[in-house]
Coordinates of C-alpha atoms and ligand atoms in Angstrom, one line a residue:
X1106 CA 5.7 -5.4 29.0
X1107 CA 2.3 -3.5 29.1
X1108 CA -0.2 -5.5 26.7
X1109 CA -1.9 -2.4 25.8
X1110 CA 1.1 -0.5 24.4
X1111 CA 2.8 -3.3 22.2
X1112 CA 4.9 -1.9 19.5
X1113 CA 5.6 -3.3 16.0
X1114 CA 7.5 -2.5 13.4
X1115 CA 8.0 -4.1 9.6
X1116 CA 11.1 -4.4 7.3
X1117 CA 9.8 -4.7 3.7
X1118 CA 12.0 -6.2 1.1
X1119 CA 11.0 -7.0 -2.8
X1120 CA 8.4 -5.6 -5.2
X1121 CA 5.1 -3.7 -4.9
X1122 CA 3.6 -6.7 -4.3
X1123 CA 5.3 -7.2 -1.2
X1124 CA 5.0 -3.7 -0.2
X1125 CA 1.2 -3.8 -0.7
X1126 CA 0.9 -7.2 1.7
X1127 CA 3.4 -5.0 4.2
X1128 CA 0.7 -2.0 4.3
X1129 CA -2.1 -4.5 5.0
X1130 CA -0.3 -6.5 7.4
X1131 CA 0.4 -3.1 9.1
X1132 CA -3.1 -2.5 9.2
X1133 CA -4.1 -5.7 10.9
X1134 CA -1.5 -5.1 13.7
X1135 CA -2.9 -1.6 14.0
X1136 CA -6.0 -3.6 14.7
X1137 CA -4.9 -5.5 17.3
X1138 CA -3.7 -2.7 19.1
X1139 CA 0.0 -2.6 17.8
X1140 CA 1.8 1.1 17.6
X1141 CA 4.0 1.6 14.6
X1142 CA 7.9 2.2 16.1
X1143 CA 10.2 3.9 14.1
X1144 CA 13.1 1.9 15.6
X1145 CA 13.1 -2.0 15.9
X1146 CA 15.1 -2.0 19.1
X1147 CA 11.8 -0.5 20.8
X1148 CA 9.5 -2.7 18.9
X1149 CA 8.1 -5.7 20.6
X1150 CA 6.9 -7.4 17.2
X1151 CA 9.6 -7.2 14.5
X1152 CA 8.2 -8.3 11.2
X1153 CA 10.5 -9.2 8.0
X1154 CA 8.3 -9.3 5.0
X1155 CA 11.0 -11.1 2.2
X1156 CA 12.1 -11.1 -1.0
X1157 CA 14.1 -14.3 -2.5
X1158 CA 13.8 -13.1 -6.5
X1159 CA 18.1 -13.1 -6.3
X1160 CA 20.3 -14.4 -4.0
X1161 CA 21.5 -11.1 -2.9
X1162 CA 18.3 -10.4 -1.8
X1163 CA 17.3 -13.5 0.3
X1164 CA 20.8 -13.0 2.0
X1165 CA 19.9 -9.7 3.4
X1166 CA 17.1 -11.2 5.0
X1167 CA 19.7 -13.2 7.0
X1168 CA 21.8 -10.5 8.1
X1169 CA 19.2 -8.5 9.4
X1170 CA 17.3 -11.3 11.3
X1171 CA 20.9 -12.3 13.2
X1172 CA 20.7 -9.1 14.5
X1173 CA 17.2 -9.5 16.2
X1174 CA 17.3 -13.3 16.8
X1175 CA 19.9 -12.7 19.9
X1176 CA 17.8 -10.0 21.1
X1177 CA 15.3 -12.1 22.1
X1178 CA 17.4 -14.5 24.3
X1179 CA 17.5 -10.8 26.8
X1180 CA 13.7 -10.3 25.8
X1181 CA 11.9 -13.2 25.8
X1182 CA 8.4 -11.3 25.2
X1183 CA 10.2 -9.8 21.5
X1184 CA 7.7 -11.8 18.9
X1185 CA 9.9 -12.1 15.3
X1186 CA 7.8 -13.1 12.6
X1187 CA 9.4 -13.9 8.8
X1188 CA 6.8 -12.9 6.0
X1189 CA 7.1 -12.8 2.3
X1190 CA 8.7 -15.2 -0.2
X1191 CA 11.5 -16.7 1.7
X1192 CA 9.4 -17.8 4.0
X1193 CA 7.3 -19.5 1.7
X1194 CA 10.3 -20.6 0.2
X1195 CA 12.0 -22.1 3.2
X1196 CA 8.9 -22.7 5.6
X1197 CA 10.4 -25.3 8.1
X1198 CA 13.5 -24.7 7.0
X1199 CA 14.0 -21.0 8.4
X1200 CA 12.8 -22.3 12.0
X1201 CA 15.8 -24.9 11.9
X1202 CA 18.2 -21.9 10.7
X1203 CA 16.5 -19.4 13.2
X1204 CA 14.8 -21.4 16.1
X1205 CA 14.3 -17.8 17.9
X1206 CA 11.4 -17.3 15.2
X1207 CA 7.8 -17.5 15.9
X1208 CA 6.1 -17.0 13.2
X1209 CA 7.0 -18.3 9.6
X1210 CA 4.5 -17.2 6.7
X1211 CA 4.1 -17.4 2.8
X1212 CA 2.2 -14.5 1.3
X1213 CA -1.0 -15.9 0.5
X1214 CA -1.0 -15.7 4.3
X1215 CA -1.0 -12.2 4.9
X1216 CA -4.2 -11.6 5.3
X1217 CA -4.4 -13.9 8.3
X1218 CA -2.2 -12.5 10.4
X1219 CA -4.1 -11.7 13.2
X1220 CA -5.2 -15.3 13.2
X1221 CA -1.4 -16.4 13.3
X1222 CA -0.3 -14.4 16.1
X1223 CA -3.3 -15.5 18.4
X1224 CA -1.6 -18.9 17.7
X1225 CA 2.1 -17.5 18.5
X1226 CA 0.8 -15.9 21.8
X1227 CA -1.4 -19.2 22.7
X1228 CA 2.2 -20.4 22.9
X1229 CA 2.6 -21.8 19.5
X1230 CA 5.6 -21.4 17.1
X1231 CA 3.6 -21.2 13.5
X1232 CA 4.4 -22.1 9.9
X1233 CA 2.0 -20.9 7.8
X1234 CA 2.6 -22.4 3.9
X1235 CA 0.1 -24.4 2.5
X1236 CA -1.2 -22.9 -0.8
X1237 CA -4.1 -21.1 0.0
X1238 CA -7.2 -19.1 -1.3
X1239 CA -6.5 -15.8 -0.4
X1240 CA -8.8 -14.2 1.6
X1241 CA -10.4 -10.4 0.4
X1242 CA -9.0 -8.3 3.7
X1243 CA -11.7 -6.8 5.8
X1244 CA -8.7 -4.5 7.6
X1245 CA -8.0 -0.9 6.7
X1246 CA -4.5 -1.3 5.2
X1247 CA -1.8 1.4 6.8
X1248 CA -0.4 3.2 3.9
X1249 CA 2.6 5.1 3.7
X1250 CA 1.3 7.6 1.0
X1251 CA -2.0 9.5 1.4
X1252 CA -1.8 10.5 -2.4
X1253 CA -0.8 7.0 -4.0
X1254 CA -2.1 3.8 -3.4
X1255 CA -1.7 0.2 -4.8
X1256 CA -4.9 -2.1 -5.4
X1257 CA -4.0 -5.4 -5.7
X1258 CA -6.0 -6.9 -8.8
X1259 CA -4.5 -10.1 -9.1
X1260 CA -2.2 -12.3 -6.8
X1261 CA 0.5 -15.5 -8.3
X1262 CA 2.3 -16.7 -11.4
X1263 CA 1.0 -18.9 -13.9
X1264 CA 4.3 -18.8 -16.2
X1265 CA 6.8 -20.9 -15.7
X1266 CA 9.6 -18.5 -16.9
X1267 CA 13.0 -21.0 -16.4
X1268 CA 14.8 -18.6 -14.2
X1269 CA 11.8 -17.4 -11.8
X1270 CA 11.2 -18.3 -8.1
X1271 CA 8.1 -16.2 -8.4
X1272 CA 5.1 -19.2 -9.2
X1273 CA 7.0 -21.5 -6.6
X1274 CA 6.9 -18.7 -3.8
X1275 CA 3.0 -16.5 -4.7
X1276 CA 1.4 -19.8 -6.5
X1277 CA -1.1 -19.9 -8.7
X1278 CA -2.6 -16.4 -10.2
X1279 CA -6.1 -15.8 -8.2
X1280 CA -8.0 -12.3 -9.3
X1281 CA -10.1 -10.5 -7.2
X1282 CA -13.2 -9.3 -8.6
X1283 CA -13.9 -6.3 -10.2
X1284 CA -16.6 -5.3 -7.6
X1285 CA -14.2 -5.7 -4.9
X1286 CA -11.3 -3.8 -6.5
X1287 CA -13.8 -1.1 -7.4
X1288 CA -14.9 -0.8 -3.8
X1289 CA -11.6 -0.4 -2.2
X1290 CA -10.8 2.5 -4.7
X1291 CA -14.1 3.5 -3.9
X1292 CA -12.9 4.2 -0.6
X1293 CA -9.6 5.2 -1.4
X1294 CA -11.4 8.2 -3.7
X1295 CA -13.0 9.1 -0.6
X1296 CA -10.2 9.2 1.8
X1297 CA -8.6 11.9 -0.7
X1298 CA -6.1 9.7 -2.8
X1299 CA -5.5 10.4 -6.1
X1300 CA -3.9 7.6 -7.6
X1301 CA -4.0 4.4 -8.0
X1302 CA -1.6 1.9 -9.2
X1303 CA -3.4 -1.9 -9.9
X1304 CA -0.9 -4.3 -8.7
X1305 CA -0.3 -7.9 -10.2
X1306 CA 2.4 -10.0 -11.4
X1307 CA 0.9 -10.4 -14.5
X1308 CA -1.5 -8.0 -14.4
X1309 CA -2.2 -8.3 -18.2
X1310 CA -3.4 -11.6 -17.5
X1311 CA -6.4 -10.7 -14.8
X1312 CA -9.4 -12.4 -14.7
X1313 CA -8.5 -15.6 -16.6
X1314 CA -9.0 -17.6 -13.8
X1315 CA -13.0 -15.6 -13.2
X1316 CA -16.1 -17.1 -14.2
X1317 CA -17.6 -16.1 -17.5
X1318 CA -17.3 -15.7 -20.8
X1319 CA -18.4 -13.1 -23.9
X1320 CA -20.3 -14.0 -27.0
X1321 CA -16.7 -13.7 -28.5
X1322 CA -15.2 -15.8 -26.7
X1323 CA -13.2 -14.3 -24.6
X1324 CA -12.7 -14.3 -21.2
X1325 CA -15.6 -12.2 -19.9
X1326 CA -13.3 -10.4 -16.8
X1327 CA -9.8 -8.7 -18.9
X1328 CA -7.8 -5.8 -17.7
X1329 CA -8.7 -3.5 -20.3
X1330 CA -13.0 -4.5 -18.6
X1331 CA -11.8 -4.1 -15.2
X1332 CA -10.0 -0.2 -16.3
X1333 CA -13.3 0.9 -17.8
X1334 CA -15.0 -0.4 -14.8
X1335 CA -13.1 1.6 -12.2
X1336 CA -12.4 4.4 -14.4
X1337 CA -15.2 7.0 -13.2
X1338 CA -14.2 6.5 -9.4
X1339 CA -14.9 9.6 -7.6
X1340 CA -11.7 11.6 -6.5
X1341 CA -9.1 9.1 -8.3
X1342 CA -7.8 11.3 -11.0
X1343 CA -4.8 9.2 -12.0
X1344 CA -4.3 5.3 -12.7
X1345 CA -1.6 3.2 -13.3
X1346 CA -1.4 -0.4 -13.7
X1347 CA 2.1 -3.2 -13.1
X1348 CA 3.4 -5.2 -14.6
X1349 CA 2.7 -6.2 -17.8
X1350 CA 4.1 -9.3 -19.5
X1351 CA 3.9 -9.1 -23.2
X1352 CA 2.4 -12.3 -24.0
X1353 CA -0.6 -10.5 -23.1
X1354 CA -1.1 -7.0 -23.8
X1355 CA -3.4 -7.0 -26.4
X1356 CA -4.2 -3.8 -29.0
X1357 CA -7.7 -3.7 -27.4
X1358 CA -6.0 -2.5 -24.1
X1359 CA -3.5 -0.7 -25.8
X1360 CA -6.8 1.7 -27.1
X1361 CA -8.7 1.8 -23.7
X1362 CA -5.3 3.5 -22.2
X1363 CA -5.3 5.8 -24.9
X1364 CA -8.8 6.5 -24.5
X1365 CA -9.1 6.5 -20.9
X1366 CA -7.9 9.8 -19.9
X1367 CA -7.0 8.9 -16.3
X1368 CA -5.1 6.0 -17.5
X1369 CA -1.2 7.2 -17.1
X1370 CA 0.8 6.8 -20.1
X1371 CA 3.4 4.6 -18.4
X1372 CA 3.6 1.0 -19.6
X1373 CA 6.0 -1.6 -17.7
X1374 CA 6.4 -4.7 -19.8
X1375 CA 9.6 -6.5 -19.0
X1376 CA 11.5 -8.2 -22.2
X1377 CA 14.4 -9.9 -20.3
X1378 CA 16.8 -10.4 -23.3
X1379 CA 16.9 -9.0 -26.8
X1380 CA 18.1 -12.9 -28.3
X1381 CA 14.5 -14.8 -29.4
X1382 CA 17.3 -17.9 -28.3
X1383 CA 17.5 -17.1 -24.9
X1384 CA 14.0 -15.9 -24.4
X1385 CA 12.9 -19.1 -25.8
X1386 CA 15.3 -20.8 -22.8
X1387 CA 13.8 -18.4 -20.8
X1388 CA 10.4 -19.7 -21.4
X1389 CA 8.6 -16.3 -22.1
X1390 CA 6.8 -17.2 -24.9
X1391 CA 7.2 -13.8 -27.4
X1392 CA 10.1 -13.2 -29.4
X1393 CA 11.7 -10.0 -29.8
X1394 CA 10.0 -8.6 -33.2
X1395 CA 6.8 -9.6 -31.2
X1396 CA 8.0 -7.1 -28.2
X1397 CA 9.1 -4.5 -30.9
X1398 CA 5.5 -4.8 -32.4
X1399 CA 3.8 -4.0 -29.1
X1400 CA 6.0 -0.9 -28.4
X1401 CA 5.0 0.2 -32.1
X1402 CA 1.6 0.1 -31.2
X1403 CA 1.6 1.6 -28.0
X1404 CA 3.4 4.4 -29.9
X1405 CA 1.0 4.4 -32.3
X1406 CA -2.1 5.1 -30.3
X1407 CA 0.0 7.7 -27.7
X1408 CA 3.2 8.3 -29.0
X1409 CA 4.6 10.2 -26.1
X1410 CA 3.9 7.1 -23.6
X1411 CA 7.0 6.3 -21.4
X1412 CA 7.9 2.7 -21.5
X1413 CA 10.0 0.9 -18.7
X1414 CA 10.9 -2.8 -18.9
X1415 CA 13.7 -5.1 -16.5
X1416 CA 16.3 -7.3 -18.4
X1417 CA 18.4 -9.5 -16.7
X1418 CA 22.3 -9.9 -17.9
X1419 CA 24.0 -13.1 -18.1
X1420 CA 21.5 -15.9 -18.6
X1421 CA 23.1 -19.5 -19.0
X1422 CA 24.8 -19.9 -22.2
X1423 CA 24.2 -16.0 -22.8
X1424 CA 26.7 -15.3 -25.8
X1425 CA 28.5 -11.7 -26.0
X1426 CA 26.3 -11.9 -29.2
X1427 CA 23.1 -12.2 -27.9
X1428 CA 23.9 -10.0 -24.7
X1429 CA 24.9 -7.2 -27.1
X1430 CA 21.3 -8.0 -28.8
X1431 CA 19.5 -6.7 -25.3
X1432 CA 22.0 -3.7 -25.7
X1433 CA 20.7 -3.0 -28.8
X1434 CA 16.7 -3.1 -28.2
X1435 CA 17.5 -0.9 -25.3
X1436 CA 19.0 1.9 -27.6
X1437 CA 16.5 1.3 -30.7
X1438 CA 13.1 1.4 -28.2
X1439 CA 14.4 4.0 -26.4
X1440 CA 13.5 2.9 -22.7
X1441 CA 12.3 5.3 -20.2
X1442 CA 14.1 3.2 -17.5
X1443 CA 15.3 -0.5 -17.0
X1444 CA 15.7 -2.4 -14.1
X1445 CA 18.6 -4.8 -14.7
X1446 CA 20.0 -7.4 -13.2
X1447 CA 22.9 -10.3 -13.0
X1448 CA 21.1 -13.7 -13.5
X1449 CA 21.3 -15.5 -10.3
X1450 CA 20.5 -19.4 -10.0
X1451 CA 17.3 -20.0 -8.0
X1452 CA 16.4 -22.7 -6.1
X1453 CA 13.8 -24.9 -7.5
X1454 CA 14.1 -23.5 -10.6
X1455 CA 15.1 -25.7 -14.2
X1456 CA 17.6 -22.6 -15.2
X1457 CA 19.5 -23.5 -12.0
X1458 CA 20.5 -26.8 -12.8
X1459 CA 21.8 -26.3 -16.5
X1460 CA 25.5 -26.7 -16.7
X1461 CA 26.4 -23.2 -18.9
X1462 CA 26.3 -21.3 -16.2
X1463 CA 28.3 -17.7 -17.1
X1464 CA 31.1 -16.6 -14.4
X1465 CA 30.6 -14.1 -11.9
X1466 CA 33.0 -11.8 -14.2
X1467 CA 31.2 -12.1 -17.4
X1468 CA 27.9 -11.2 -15.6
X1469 CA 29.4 -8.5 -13.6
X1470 CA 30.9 -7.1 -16.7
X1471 CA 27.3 -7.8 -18.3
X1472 CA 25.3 -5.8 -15.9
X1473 CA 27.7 -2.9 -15.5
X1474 CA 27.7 -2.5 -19.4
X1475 CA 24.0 -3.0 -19.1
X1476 CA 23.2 -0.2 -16.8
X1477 CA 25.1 2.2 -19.1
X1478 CA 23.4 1.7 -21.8
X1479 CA 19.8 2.1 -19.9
X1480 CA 21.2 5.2 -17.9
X1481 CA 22.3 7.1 -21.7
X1482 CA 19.0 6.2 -23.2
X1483 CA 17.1 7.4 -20.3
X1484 CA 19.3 10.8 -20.3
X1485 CA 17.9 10.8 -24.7
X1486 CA 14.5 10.7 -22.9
X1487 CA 14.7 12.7 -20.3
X1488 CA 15.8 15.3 -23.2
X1489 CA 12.3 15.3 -24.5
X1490 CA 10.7 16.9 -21.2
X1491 CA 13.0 20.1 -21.8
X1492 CA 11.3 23.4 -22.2
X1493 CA 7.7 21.4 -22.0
X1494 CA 5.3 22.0 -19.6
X1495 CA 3.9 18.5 -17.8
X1496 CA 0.8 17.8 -15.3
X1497 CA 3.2 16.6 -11.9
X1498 CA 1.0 15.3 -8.8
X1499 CA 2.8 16.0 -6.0
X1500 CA 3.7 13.8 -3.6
X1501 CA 6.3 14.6 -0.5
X1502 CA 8.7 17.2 0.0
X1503 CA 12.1 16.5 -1.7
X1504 CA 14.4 14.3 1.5
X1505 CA 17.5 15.5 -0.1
X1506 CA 16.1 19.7 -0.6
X1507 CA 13.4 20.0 1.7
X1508 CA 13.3 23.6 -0.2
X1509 CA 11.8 21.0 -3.0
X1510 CA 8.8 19.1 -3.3
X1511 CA 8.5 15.9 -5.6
X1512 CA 6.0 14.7 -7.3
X1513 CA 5.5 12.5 -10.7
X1514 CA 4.7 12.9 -14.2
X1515 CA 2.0 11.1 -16.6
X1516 CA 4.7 8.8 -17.5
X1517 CA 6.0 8.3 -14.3
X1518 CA 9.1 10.3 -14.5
X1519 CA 10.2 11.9 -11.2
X1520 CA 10.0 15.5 -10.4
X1521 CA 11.1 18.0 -8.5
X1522 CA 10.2 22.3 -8.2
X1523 CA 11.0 24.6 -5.2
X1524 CA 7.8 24.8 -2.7
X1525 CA 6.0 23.9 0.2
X1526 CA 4.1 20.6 0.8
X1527 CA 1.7 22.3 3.1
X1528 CA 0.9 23.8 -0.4
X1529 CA 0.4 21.3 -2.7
X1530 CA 0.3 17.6 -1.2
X1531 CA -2.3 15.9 -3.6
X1532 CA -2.6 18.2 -6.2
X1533 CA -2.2 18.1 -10.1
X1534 CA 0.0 21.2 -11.4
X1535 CA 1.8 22.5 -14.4
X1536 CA 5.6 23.0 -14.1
X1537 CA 7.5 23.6 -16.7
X1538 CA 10.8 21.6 -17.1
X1539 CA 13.7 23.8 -16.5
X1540 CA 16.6 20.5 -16.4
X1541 CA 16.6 16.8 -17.0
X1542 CA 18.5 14.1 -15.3
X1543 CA 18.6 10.7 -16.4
X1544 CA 15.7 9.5 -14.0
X1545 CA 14.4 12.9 -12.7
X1546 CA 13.3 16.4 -13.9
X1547 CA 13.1 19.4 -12.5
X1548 CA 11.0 22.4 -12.8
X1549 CA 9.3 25.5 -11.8
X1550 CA 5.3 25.9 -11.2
X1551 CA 3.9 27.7 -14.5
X1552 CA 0.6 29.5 -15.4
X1553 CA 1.3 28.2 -19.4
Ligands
SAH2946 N1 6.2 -10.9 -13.5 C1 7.2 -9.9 -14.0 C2 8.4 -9.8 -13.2 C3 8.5 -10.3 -11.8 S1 10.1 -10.5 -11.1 C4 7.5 -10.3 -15.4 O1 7.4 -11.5 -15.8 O2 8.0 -9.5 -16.2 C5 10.9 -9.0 -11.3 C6 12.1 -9.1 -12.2 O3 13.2 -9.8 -11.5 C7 12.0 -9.9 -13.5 O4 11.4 -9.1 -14.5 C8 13.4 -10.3 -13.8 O5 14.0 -9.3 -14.6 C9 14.1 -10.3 -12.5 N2 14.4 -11.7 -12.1 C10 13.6 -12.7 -11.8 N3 14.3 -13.8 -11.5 C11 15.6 -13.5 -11.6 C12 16.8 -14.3 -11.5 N4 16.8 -15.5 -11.2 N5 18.0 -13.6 -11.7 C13 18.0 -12.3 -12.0 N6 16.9 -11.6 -12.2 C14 15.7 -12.2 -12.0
SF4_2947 FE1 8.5 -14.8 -12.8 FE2 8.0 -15.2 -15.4 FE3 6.0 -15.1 -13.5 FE4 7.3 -12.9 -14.2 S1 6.0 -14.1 -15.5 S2 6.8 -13.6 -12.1 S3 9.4 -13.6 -14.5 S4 7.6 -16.7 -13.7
F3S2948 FE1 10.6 -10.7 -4.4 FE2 8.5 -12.1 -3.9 FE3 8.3 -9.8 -5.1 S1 10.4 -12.9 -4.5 S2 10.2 -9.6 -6.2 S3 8.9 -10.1 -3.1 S4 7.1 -11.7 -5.5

């Protein structure tokens, strides 16, 4: 193997969150040298940044490093690294199940993986776990977009929702500071991007964990400070922010989007279940009239705003009752889009251990109902874009019509309109909506 033309490549699994670490781990290997291969057979460095939110998930992760595990018994040079939150979830574990593994790290980790891999090549096979303080990234981050970008604001969990792996695997919530976020977007603005979506867990809940506090007595560092901080950034025309949790999404941040005029009007605030029961089991601390009274508001203040949430079907002791209750806040809010999902037990988690677990066939049956009921209410609010003419910035040519290029609305909504790329990559234009799918639009360019 020739040293100076080592070749990497990264599967990424999960959440933005996870996608975010991938680009900045991508940019550290970059750094070292690395080239980006489009296949892993011709990589030398295969790295697997995981996801282990539901089973399903942390079993892919399996399959795909069985595959490359016996690859390196012909090429002993082939480094495999293991990323992400099953790694932090299995640590030692994962070398026992996979001793062809050289490197096992936990997210707070990404940052060092330079570091790491000067360990693996001293001849070391590495497990990096240990909670950590995450370290603000000194690497240029490889992107995959050069119109979008994600900024992460704030890493960790400090819920404890009963069904959640997430605060065991990404620990405790640590903010970065507004200085810091505002100088990567800085950057960004200046590199030509033109959106930015602020990344957190909770990212309603930024800056509890920063020095200082106001007159009022709040917490001196909020979400709604940090948006009118970065909102004059040179070149950034559009912001987003994900995801919310609704025990903290206050009225005051609710006006700054409506006032901001970069701030998107795309809200993601997951409720999980319609039942105040099973949210209560849940742990998520609101009820559902709580929930309803946020939606209100935001409709209030901008009453076009798309709002997208993720429910999960078939919690322990879920009745047919309280399921059909999530049915029913899905039609009466009138969701954008919902990402659902079968509960599946976790380990380390309390919800795990209860003894009313549902059957596979009543969750199965659960989510399929589920995901009807979110695709005919998106299809109602897809309706709405009809005839009207919105601002789309455009992204990438359309994969599936390459006569089409895509791009998004204000409220996130994906669409499409015959043209060129070449023509306008990174630009804000008017189409009018011609036809409406249940998650996409489509359009032609207008001079209305
Ligand atoms: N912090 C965000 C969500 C993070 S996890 C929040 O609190 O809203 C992303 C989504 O995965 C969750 O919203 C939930 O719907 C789903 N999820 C998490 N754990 C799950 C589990 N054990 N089974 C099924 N879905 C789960
Ligand atoms: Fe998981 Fe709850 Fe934290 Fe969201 S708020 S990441 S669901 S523990
Ligand atoms: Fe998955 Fe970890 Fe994100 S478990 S959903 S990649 S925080």
């Amino acid at each position: 193997m020739n040293a100076l033309h080592r070749r990497y490549h990264i599967v990424t699994f999960g959440c933005q969150m996870n996608k975010a670490d991938s680009e900045r781990m991508a940019g550290i290997l970059e750094g070292m040298g690395f080239e980006w291969a489009d296949a892993p057979e011709t990589a030398d460095l295969i790295l697997y940044n995981t996801c282990t939110i539901r089973d399903n998930a942390e079993q892919k992760v399996y399959s795909y490093l069985g595959r490359q595990a016996w690859r390196k018994h012909q090429e002993p040079n082939l480094t495999l690294v293991v990323a992400g939150c099953v790694a932090q979830q299995e640590g030692e574990a994962l070398l026992r199940r996979v001793p062809e593994l050289d490197l096992v790290m936990g997210p707070q980790h990404a940052n060092r993986l330079q570091d790491l891999l000067e360990q693996v090549f001293n001849g070391n096979q590495v497990v990096a776990t240990d909670a950590a303080h995450i370290l603000e990234d000194i690497t240029q981050p490889r992107r995959d977009s050069t119109v979008t970008a994600w900024v992460n604001v704030i890493y960790g969990c400090n819920e404890r929702c009963t069904y959640c792996v997430v605060p065991n695997v990404r620990g405790v919530e640590q903010s970065r500071t507004p200085e810091a976020i505002r100088a990567e977007m800085v950057e960004l603005g200046q590199q030509g991007y033109k959106e930015v979506t602020l990344l957190g867990q909770n990212i309603d809940a930024y800056g509890r964990d920063l020095p200082g506090v106001t007159a009022e007595g709040r917490h001196q560092h909020t979400l709604t400070d940090l948006l009118y901080f970065v909102h004059d950034v040179a070149g950034i025309d559009r912001l987003r922010f994900s995801t919310s949790h609704p025990r903290y999404f206050t009225e005051r941040l609710i006006r700054a989007c409506a006032e901001l005029p970069k701030v998107c009007e795309h809200f993601h605030i997951p409720f999980q279940s319609g039942d105040n029961d099973i949210l209560k089991a849940m742990g998520r601390g609101y009820t559902h009239e709580k929930y309803r009274s946020i939606i209100d508001l935001i409709r209030h203040y901008m009453p076009d705003a798309s709002i997208t949430a993720d429910a999960i079907a078939g919690f322990p002791g879920e009745t047919e009752l309280q399921f059909e209750r999530t049915l029913k806040l899905i039609e009466e809010i009138g969701f954008d889009l919902v990402n659902t999902a079968a509960y599946s037990p976790r380990p380390g988690t309390p919800a795990a251990l209860w003894q009313n677990q549902l059957s596979e066939d009543v969750k199965s049956d659960r989510l399929q109902r589920l995901n009807h009921r979110v695709s005919t209410t998106a299809m109602a609010r897809s309706r709405r874009y009809l005839g009207r003419t919105e601002a789309v910035l455009v992204e990438a040519q359309n994969l599936k019509d390459p006569t089409q290029v895509m791009g998004r609305t204000s409220g996130n909504r994906l669409t499409f309109f015959p043209g060129d790329i070449a023509d306008f990559k990174g630009q804000i234009v008017p189409i009018k909506i011609t036809d409406f799918r249940a998650f996409s639009l489509t359009g032609i360019l207008t001079t209305d």
